PDB file of C-alpha atoms in Angstrom:
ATOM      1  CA  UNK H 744     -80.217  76.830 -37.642  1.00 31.00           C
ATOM      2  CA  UNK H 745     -81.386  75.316 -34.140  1.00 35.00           C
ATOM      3  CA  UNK H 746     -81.053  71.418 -34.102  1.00 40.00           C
ATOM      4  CA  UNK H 747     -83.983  69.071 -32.094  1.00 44.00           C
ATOM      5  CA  UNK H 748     -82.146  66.541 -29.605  1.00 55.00           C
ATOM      6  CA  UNK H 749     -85.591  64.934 -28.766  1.00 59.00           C
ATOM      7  CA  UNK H 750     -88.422  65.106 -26.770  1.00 56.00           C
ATOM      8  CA  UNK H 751     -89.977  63.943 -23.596  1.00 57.00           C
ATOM      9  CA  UNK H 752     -93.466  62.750 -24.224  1.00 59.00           C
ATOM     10  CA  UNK H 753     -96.125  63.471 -21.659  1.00 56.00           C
ATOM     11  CA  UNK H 754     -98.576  61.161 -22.919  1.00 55.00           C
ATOM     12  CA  UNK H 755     -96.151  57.859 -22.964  1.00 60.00           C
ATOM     13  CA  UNK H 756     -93.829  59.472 -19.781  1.00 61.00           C
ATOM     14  CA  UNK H 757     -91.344  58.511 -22.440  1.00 67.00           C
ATOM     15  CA  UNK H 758     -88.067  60.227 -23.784  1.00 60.00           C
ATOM     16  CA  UNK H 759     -87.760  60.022 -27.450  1.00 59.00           C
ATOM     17  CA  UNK H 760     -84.473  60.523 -28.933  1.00 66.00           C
ATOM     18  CA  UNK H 761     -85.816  62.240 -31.912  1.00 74.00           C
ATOM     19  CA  UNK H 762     -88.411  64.329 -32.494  1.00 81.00           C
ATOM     20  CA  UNK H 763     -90.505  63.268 -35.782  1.00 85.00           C
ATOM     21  CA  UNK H 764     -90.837  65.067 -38.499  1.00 89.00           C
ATOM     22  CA  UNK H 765     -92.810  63.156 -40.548  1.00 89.00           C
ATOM     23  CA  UNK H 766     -95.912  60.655 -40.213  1.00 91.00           C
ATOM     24  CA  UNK H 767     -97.196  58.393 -43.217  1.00 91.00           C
ATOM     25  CA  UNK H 768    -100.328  56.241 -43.896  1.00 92.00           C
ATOM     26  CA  UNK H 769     -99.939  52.935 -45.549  1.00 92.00           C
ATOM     27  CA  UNK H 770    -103.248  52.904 -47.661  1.00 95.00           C
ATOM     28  CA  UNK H 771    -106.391  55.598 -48.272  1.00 97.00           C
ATOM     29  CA  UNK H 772    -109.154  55.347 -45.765  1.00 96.00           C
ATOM     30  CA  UNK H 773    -110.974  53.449 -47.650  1.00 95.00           C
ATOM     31  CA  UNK H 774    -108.626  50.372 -47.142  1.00 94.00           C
ATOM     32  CA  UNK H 775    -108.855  50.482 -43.682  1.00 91.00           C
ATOM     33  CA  UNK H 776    -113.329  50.739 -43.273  1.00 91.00           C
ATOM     34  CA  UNK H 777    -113.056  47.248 -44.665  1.00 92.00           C
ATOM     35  CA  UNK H 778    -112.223  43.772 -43.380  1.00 93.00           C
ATOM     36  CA  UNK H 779    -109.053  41.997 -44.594  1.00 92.00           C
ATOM     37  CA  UNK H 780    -110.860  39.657 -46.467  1.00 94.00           C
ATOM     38  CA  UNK H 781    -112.816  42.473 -48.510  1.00 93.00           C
ATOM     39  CA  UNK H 782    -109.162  44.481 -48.726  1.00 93.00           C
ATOM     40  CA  UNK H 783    -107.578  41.579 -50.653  1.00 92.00           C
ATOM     41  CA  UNK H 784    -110.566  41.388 -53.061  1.00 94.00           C
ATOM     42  CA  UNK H 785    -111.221  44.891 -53.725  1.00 96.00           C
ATOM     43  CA  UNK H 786    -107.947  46.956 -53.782  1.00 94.00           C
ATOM     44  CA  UNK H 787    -104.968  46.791 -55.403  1.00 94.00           C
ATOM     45  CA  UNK H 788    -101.424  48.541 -53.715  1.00 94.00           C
ATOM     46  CA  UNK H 789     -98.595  48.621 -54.791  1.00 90.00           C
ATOM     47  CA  UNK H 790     -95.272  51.039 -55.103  1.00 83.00           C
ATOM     48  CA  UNK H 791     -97.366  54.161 -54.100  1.00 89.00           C
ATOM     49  CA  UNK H 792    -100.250  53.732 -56.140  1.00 91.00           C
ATOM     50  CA  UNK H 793    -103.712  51.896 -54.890  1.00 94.00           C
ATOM     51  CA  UNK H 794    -106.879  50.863 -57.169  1.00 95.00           C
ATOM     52  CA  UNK H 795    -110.105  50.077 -55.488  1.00 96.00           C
ATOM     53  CA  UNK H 796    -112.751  47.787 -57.582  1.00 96.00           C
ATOM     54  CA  UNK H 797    -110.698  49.116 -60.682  1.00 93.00           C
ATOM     55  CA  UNK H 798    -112.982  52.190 -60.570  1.00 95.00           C
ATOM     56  CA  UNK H 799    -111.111  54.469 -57.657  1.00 96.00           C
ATOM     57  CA  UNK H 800    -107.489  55.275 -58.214  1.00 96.00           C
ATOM     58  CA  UNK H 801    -105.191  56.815 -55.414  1.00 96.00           C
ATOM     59  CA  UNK H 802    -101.578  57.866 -55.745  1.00 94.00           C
ATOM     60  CA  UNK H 803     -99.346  58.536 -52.604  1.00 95.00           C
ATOM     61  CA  UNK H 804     -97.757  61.749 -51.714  1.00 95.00           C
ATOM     62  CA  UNK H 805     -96.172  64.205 -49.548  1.00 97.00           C
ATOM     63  CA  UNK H 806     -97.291  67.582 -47.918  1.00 98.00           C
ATOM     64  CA  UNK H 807     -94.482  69.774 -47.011  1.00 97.00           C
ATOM     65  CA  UNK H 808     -95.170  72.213 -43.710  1.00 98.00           C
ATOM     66  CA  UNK H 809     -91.948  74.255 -43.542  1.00 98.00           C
ATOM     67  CA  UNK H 810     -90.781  74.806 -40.043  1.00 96.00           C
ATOM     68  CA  UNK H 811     -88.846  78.103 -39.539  1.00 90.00           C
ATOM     69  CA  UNK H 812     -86.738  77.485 -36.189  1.00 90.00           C
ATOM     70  CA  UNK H 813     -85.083  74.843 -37.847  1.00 91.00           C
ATOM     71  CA  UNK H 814     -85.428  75.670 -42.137  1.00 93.00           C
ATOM     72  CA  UNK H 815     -86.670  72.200 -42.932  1.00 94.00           C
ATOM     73  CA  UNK H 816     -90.029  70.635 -43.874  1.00 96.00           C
ATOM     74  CA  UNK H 817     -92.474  68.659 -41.925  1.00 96.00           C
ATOM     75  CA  UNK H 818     -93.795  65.808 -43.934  1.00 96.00           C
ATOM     76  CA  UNK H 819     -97.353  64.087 -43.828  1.00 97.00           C
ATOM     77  CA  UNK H 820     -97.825  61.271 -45.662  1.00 96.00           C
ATOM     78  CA  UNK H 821    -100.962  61.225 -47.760  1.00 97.00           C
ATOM     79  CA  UNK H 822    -102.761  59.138 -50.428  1.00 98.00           C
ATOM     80  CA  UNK H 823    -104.536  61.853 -53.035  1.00 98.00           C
ATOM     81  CA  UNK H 824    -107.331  60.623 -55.190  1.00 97.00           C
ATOM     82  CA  UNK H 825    -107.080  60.493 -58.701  1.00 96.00           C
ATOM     83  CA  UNK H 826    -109.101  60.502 -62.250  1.00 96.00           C
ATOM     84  CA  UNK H 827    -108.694  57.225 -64.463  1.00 95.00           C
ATOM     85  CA  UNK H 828    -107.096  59.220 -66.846  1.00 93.00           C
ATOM     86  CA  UNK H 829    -104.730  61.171 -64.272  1.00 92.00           C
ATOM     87  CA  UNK H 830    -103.727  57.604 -62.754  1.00 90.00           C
ATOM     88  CA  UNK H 831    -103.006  55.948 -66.021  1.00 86.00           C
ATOM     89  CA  UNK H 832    -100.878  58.870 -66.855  1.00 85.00           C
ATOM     90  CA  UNK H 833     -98.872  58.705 -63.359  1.00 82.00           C
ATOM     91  CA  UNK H 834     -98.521  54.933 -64.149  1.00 77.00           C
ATOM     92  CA  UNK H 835     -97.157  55.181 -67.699  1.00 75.00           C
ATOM     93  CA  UNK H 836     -95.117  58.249 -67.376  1.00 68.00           C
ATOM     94  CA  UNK H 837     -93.698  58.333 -64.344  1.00 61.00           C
ATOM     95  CA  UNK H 838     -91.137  56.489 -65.699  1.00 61.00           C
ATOM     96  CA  UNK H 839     -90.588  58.688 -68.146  1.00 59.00           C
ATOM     97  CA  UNK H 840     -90.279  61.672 -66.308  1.00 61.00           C
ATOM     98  CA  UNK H 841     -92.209  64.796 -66.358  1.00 67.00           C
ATOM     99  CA  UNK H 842     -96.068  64.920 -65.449  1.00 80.00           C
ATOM    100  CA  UNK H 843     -98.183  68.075 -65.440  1.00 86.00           C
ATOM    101  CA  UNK H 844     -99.578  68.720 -62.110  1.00 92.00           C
ATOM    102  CA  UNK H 845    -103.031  66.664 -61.675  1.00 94.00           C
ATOM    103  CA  UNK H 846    -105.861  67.828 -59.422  1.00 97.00           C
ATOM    104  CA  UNK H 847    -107.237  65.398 -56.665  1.00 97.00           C
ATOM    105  CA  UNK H 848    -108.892  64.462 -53.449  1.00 98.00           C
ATOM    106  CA  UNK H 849    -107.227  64.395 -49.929  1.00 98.00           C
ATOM    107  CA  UNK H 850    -107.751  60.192 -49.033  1.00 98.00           C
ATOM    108  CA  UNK H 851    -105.997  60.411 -45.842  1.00 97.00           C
ATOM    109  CA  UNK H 852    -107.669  61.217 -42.582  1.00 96.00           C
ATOM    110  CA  UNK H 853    -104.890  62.972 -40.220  1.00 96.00           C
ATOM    111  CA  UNK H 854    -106.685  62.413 -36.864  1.00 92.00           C
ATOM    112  CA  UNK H 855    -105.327  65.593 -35.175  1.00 94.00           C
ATOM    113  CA  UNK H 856    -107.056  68.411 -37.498  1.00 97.00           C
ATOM    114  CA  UNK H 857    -110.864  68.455 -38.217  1.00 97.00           C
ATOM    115  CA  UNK H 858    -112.309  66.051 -41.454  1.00 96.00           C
ATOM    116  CA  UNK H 859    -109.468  66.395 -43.631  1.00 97.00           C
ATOM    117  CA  UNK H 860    -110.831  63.692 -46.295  1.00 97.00           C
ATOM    118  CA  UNK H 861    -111.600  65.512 -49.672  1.00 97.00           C
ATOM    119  CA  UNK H 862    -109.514  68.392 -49.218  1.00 98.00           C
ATOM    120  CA  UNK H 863    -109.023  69.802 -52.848  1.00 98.00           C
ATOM    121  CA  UNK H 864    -104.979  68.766 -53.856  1.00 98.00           C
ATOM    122  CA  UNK H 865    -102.716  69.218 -56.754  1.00 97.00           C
ATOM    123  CA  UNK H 866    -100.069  66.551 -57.502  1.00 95.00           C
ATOM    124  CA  UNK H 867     -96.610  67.364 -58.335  1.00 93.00           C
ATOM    125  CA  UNK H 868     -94.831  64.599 -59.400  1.00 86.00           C
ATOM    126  CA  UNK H 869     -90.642  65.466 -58.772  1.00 79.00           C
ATOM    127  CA  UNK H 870     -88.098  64.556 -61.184  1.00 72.00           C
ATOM    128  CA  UNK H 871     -86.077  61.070 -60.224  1.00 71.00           C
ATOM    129  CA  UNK H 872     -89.016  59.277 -58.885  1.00 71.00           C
ATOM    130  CA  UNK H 873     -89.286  60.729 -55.414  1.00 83.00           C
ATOM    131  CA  UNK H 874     -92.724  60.998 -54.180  1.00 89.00           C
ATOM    132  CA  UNK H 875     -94.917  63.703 -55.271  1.00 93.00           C
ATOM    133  CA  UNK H 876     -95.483  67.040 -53.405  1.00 95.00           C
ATOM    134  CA  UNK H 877     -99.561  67.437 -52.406  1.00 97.00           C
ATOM    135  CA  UNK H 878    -100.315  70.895 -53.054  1.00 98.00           C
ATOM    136  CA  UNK H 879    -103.429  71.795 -50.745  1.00 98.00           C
ATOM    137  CA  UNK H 880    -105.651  74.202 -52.111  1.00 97.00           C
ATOM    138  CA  UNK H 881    -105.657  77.597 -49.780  1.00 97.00           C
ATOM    139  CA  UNK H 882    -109.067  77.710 -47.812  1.00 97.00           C
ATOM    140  CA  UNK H 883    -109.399  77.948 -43.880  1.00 97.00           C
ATOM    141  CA  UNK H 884    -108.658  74.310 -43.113  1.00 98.00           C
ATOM    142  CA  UNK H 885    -106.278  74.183 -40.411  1.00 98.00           C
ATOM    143  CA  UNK H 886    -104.165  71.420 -42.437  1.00 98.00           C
ATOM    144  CA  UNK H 887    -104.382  74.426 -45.292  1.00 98.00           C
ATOM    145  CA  UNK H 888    -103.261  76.951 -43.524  1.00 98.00           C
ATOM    146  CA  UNK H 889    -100.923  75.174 -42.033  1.00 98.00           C
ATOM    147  CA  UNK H 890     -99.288  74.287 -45.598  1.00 98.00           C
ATOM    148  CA  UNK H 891     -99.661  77.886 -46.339  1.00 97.00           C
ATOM    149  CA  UNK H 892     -98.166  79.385 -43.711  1.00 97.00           C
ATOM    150  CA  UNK H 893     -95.771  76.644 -41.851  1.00 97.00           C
ATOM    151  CA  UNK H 894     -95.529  76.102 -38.375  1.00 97.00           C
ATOM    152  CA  UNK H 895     -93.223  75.954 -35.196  1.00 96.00           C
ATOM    153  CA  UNK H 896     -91.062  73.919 -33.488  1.00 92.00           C
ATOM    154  CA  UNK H 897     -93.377  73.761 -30.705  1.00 92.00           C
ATOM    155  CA  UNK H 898     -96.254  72.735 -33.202  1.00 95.00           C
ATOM    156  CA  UNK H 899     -94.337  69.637 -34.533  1.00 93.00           C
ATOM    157  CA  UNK H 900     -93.738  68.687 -30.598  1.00 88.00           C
ATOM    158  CA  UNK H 901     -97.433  69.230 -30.398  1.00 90.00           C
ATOM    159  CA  UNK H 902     -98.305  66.735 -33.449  1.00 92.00           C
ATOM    160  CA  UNK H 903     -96.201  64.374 -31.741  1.00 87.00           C
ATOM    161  CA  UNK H 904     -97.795  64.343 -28.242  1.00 84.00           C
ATOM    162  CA  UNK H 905    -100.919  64.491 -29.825  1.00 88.00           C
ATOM    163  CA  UNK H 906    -100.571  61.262 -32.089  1.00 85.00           C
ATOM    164  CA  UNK H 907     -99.251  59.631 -29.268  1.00 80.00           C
ATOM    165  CA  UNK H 908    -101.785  60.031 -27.402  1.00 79.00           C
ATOM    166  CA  UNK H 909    -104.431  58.794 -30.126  1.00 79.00           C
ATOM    167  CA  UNK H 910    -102.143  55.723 -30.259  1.00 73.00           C
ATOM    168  CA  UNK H 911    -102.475  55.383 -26.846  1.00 71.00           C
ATOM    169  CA  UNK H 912    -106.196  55.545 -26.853  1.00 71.00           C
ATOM    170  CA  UNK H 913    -106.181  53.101 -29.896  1.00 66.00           C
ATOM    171  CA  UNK H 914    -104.105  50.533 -28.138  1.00 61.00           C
ATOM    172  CA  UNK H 915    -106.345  50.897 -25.247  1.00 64.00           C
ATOM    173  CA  UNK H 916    -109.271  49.839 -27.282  1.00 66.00           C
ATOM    174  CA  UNK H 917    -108.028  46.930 -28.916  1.00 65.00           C
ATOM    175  CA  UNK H 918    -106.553  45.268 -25.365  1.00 64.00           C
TER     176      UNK H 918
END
């Protein structure tokens, strides 16, 4: 097994001692097209779960991408869109233990692949509380086949340049 001592960044000219292998997202989209005003209204988040307006529910996952060089996962970060009924059942049995996978909506957008909002998902809630695994269903989505199919050490370098650079581009806008 190879191990990652870091990476130089060409978008920041920076060396980073380690390489990421995971990226999360506080909140669905949804949270952040409104104002914080509207936000502290209208949703409700708290220890992985989110309610909008009490009619949208959202739970927050994992999706594994198995890197090969290295035999680990990559991990993104994702809020997964829920029934009422499959959210009141995460939030009364999850401290119980076992829940049946649940089907859902991808909530997250990850900037660096085409519109991945509303990707079909499975939930698979782990034993001892951990965060559950997002199963994507296989189509041709890049995120999907990347799921499917893993990816390279070069690949998770890539993500990394590339979200630097949107950062880069975000902090730009904001100055």
């Amino acid at each position: 097994m190879m191990k990652q001592e870091g990476y130089y960044c060409h978008e920041c000219k920076t060396f980073h001692e380690e390489l990421p292998f995971s990226y999360v997202t506080e909140a669905p989209i949804y949270f952040y097209n409104m104002d914080e005003e509207e936000r502290k209204k209208r949703f409700y988040l708290k220890d992985n779960v989110c309610m909008l307006d009490k009619e949208h529910f959202f739970v927050n996952g994992i999706i594994p991408i198995y890197v090969e060089e290295l035999d680990v996962d990559f991990y993104w970060g994702v809020w997964v869109s829920l029934s009422k009924e499959s959210y009141y059942k995460v939030k009364k049995r999850r401290r119980l233990g076992f829940i049946e996978p649940m089907f859902g909506w991808l909530s997250t957008e990850i900037p660096i692949y085409p519109y991945t909002v509303n990707l079909k998902t499975k939930v698979h809630y782990q034993a001892g509380g951990e965060l559950p695994i997002i199963e994507l269903e296989p189509t041709d989505h890049p995120l999907a086949l990347e799921y499917e199919h893993g990816i390279s050490l070069a690949r998770v370098e890539e993500i990394a340049h590339l979200l630097c650079k949107i950062q880069q581009e975000d902090d730009e806008e904001n100055e």
